[in-house]
Coordinates of C-alpha atoms in Angstrom, one line a residue:
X255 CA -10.2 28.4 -50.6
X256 CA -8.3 25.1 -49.8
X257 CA -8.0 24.4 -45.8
X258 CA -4.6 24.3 -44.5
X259 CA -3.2 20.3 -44.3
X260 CA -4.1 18.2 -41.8
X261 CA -0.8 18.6 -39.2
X262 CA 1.4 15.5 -39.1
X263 CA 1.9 12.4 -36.5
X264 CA 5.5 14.7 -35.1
X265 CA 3.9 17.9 -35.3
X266 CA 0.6 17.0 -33.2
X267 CA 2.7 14.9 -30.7
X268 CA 5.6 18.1 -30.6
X269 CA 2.6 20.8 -30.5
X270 CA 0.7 18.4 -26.8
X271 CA 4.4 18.0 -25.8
X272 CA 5.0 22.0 -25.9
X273 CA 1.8 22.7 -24.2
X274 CA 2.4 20.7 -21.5
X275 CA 6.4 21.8 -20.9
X276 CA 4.7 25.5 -21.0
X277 CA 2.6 24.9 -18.0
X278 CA 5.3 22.9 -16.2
X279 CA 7.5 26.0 -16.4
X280 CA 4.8 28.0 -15.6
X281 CA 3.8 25.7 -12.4
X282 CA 6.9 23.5 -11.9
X283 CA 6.1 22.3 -8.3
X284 CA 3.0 21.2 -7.6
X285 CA 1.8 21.6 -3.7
X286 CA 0.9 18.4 -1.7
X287 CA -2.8 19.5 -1.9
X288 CA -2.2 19.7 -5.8
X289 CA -1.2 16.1 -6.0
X290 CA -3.6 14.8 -4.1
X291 CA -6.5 16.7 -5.6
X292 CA -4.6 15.0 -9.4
X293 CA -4.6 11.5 -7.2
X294 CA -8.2 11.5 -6.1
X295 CA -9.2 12.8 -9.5
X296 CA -8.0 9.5 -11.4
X297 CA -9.2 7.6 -8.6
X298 CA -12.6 9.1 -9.5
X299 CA -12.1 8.6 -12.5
X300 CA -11.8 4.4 -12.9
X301 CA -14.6 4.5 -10.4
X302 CA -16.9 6.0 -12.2
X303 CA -15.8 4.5 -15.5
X304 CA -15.1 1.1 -14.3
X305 CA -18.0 -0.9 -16.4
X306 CA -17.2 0.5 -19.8
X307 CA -13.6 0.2 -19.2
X308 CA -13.8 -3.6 -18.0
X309 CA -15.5 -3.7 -21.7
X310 CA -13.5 -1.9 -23.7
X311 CA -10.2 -4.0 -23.0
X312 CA -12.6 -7.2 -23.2
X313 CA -13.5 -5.8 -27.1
X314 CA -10.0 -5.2 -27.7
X315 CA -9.2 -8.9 -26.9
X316 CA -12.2 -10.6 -28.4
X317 CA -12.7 -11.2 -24.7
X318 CA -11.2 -11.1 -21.7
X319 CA -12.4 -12.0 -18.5
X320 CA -13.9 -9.9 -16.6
X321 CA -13.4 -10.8 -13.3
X322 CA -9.1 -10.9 -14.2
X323 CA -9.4 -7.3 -15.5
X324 CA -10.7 -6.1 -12.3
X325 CA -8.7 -8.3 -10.1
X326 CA -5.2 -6.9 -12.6
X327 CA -6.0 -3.4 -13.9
X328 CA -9.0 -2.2 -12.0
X329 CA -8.3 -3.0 -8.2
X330 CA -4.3 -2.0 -8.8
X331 CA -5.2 1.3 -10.3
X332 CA -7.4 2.0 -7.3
X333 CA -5.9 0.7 -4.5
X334 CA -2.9 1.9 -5.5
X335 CA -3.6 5.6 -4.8
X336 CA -4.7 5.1 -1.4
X337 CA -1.3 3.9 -0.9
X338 CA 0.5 6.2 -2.8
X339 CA -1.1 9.1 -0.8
X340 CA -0.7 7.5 2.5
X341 CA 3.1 7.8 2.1
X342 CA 2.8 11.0 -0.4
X343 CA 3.9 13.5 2.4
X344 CA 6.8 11.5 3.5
X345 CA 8.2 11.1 -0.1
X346 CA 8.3 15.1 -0.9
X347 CA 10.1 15.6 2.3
X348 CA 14.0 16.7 1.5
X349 CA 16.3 13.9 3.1
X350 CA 19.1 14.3 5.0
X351 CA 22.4 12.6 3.4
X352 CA 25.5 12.1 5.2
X353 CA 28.8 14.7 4.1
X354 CA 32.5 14.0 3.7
X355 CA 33.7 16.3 6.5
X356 CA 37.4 15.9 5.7
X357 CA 36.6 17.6 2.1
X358 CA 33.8 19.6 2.6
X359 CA 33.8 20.8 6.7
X360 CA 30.7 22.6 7.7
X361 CA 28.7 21.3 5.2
X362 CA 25.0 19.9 5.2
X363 CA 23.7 17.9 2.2
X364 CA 20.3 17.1 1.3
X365 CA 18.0 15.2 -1.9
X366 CA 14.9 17.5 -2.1
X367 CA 12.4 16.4 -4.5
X368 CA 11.6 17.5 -7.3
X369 CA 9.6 16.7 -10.5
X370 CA 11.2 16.2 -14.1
X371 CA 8.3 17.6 -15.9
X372 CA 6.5 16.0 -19.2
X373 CA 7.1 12.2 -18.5
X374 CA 6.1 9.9 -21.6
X375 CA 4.5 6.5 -21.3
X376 CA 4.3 3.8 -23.8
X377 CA 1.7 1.4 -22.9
X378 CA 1.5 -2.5 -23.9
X379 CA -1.9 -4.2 -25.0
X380 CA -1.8 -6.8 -22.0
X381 CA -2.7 -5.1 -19.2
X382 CA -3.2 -1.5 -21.1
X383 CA -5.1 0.1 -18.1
X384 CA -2.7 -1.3 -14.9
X385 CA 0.0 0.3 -17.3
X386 CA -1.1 3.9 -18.1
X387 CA -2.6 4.8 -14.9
X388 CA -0.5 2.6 -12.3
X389 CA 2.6 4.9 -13.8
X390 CA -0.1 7.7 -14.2
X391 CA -0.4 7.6 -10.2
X392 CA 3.6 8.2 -9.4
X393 CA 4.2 10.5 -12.4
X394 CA 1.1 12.8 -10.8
X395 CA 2.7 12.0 -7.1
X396 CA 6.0 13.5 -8.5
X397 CA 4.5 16.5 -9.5
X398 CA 4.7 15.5 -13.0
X399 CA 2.8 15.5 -16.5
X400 CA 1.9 12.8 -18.8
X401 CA 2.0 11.9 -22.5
X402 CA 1.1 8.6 -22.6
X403 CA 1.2 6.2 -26.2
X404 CA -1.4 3.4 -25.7
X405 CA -0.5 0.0 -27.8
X406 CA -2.1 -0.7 -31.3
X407 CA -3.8 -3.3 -30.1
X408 CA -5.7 -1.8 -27.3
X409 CA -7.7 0.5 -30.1
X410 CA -11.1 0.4 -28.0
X411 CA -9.7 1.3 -24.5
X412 CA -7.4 3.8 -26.1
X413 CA -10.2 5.9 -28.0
X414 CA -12.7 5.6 -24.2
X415 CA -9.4 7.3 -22.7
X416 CA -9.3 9.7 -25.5
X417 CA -13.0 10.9 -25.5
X418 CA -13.5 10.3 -21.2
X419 CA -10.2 11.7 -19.9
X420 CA -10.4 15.3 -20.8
X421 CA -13.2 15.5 -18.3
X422 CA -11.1 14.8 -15.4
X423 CA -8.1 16.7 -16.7
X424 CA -6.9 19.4 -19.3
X425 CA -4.3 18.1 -21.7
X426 CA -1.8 20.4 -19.9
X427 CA -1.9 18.0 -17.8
X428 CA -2.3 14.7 -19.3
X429 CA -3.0 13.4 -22.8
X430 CA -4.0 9.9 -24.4
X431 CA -3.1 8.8 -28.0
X432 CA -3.9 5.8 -30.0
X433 CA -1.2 4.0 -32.3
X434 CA -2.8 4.5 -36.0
X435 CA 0.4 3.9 -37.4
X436 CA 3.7 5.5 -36.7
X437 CA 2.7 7.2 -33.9
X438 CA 5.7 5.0 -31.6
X439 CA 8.3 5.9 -32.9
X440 CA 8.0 9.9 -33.3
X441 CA 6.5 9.2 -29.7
X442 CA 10.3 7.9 -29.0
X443 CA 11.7 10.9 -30.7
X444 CA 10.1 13.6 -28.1
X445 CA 13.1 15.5 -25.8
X446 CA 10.6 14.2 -22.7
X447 CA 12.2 14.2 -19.1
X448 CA 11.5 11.0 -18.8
X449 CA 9.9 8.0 -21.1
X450 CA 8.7 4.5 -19.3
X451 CA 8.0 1.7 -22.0
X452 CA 6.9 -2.0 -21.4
X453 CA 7.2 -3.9 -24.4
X454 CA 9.1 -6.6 -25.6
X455 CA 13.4 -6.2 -25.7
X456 CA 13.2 -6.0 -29.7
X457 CA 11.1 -2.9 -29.0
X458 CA 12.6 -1.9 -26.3
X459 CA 16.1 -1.5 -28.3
X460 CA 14.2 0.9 -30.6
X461 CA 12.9 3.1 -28.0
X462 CA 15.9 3.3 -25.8
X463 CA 18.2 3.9 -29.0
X464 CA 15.3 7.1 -30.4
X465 CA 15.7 8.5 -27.0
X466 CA 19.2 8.5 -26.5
X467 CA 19.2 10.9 -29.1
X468 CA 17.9 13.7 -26.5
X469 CA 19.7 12.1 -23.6
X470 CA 16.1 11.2 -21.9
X471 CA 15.8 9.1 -19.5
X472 CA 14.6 5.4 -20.1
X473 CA 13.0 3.1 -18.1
X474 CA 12.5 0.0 -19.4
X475 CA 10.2 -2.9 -18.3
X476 CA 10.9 -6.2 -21.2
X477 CA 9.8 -9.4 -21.6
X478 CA 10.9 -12.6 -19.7
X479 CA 11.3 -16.5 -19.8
X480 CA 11.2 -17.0 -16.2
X481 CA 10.5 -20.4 -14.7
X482 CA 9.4 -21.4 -11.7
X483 CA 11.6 -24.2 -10.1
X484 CA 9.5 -27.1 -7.8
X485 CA 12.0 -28.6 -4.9
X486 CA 11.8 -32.3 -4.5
X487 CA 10.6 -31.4 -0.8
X488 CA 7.9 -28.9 -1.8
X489 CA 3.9 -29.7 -1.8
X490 CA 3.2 -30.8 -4.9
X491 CA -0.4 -29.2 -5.0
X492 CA -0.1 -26.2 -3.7
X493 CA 2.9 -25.8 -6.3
X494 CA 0.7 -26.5 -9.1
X495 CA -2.9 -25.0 -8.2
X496 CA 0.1 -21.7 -7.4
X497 CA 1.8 -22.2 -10.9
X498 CA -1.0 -23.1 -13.5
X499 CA -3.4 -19.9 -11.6
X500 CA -0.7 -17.3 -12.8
X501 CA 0.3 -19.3 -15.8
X502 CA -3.6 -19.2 -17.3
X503 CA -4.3 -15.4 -15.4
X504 CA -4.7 -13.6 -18.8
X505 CA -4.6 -16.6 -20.8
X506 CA -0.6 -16.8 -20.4
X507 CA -0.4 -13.0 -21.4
X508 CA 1.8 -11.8 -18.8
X509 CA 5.5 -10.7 -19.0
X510 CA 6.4 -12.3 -15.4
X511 CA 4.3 -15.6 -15.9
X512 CA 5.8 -18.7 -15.3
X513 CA 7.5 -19.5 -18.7
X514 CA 8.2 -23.1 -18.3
X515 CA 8.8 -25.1 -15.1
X516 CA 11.5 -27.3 -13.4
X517 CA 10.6 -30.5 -11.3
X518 CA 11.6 -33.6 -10.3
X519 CA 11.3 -36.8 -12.7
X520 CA 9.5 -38.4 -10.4
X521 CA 7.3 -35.9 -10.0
X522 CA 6.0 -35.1 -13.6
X523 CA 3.0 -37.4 -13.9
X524 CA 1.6 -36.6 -10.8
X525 CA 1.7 -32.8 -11.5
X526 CA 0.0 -33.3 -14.8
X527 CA -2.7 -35.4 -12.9
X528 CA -3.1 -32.5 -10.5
X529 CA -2.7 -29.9 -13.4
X530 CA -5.8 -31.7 -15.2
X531 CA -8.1 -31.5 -12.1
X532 CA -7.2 -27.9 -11.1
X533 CA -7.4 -27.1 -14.9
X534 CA -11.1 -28.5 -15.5
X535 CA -12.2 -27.5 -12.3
X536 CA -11.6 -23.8 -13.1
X537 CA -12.7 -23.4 -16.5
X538 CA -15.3 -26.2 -17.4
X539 CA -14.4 -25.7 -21.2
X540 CA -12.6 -23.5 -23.4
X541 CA -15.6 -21.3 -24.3
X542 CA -15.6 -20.1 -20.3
X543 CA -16.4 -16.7 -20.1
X544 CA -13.5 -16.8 -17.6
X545 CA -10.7 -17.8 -19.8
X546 CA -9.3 -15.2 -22.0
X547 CA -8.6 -15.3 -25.5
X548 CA -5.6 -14.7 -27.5
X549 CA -5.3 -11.3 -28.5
X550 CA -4.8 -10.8 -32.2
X551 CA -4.4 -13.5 -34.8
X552 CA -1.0 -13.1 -35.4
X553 CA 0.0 -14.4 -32.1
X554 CA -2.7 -17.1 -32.1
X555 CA -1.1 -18.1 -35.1
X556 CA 2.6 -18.1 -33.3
X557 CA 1.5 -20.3 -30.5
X558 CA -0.6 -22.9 -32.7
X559 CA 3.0 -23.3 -34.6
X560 CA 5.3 -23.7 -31.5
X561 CA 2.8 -26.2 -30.6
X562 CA 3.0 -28.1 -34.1
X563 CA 6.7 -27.3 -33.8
X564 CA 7.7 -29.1 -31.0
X565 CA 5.1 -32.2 -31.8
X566 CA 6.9 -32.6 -34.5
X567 CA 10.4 -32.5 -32.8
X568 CA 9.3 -35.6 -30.4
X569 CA 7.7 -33.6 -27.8
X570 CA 4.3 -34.8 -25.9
X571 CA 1.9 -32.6 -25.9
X572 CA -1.3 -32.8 -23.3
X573 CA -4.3 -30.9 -23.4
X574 CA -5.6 -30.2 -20.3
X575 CA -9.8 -29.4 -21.3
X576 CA -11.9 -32.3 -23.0
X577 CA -12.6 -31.2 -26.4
X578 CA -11.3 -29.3 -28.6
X579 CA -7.6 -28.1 -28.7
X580 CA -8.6 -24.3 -29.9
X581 CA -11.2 -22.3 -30.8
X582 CA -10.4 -20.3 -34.2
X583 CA -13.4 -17.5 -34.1
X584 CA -12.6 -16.7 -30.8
X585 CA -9.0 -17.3 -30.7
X586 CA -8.7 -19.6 -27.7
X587 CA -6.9 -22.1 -26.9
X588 CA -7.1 -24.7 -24.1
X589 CA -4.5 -25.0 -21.4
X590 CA -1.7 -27.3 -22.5
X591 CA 1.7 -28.8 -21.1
X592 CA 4.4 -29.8 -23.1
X593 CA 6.9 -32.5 -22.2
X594 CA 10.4 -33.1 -23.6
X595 CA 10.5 -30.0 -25.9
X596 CA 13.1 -29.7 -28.1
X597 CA 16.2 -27.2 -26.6
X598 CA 15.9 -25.5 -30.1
X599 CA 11.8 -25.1 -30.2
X600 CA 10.2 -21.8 -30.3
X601 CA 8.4 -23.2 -27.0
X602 CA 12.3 -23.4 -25.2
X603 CA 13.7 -20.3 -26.8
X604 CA 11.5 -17.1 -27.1
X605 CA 9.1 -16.1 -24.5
X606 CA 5.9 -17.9 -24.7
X607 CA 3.1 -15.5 -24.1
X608 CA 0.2 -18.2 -24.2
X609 CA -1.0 -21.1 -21.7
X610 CA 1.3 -23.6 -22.4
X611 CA 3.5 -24.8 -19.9
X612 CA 6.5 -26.3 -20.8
X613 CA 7.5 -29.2 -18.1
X614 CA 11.3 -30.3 -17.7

């Protein structure tokens, strides 16, 4: 007798999404006490889990600090709840809004809240805990259930989720899946009540367009080339200890890091003098267990190139560690300012996603 055939990506994401609607017609407004009692549990949750999870993302990146994934995933996630359900109350209380007498006399209006249902979430591999259970904690304040995609790159963190989570709650409620290939984009495809993606805009244009195709919601959070702009008047140090902490938090990783900078002329040398000392200071070499690497080859590979790039287009390049300038087998590479890039160098025109620090 031949056993039936293992069911497809679509029909194993349409069969949790189907499960989950069924209970939210069958429950559709949680109570305060519910929401709370779905809070505290996640809560627990991280608590109890918080070593293995601290490693999990650290395998998934070759290695990341330890002390930066508690200080950005672990600490959010927790904290986070206590404030969500200090307010929680107050937020499912209808609100009064005002009335056009002159067209509708005698009338009272009001917003009550109410949840959507089955919200989906599609996670990114930089901070892949901060953003599944962050969202996690206002999709269960709503009243809400969760789908939620984690990143191909976060393999590790995404099976822990998969085997841990169902402990805490059925997968009425909540489900984790890993991307073995394909799963995003029949992820996209599902009629949710709501999808949240972080990601990069190229992504982001192929989520927004899959879900448009059910009329769902989007919300989209997309990369950035922000800079951070130093006034001629402004303290010099406390600009750059401010600008090269969040600029080397996650080894450059971060979607609203400081891209590239703006200062005065005069101002340059001095702020690579002081970017050295703070630099060195903080991580004694490149093989601190501090400093994160680079998270897959690919994009160790990009940044080495924009480097070689804009070298090679007449820009100087300055490596802020003594010795050496990367670190192949664990796919690091030092702190580094650029100045006088090219306008048309990778470096000036994509987002950066590394710790080099353009200066102009």
């Amino acid at each position: 007798m031949m056993n039936p055939p293992a069911p497809t990506v679509s029909q194993t994401l349409q069969a949790a999404l189907a499960l989950q609607r069924q209970a939210y017609l069958a429950h559709p407004v949680p109570t305060l006490q519910e929401r709370v009692a779905d809070l505290r549990t996640l809560q627990r949750f991280v608590r109890e889990h918080q070593e293995a999870l601290c490693d999990a993302i650290s395998a998934d990146y070759g290695h990341r600090s330890r002390h930066e994934t508690l200080l950005a995933e672990i600490f959010p996630a927790v904290d986070g709840i206590d404030h969500i359900i200090s307010h929680l109350r107050g937020w499912m209380r209808p609100q009064s809004r005002s009335v056009d007498w002159r067209s509708f006399f005698g009338a009272r209006n009001r917003v009550i809240p109410q949840p959507l249902g089955v919200v989906g979430v599609i996670v990114p591999w930089n901070f892949p805990l901060n953003l599944s259970l962050v969202p996690l904690s206002y999709i269960f304040a709503a009243g809400n259930r969760a789908m939620v995609k984690m990143s191909e790159n976060s393999r590790h963190l995404a099976a822990y989720l998969i085997t841990h989570m169902p402990a805490y709650f059925s997968p009425e409620k909540l489900q984790f899946f890993d991307e073995t290939g394909g799963v995003g984009i029949e992820f996209s495809k599902l009629k949710f009540d709501h999808l949240l993606f972080t990601g990069s805009g190229q992504t982001g244009k192929a989520v927004m367009a899959a879900a448009a195709a059910n009329l769902c919601p989007v919300t989209l959070e997309l990369g950035g080339k922000a800079p951070a702009i130093v006034c001629d008047d402004y303290p010099l140090q406390t600009a750059t200890e401010r600008i090269m902490f969040v600029k080397l938090l996650n080894a450059g990783q971060i979607c609203t890091t400081v891209d590239h900078a703006w200062l005065p002329a005069s101002k340059v040398d001095e702020f690579v003098a002081l970017a050295r000392g703070i630099v060195q200071a903080r991580y004694p070499t490149i093989s601190s267990p501090d400093y994160t690497s680079i998270i897959d080859q690919r994009s160790f590979d990009r940044l080495l190139n924009a480097l070689d790039e804009a070298r090679s287009g007449g820009a100087q390049v300055v490596q802020l560690l003594d010795g050496p300038a990367f670190d192949a087998a664990t796919r690091k590479i030092a702190p580094t300012l650029v100045l006088n890039a090219p306008p048309d160098c990778a470096l000036m025109q994509r987002e950066i996603f590394g710790p080099i620090l353009p200066l102009r």
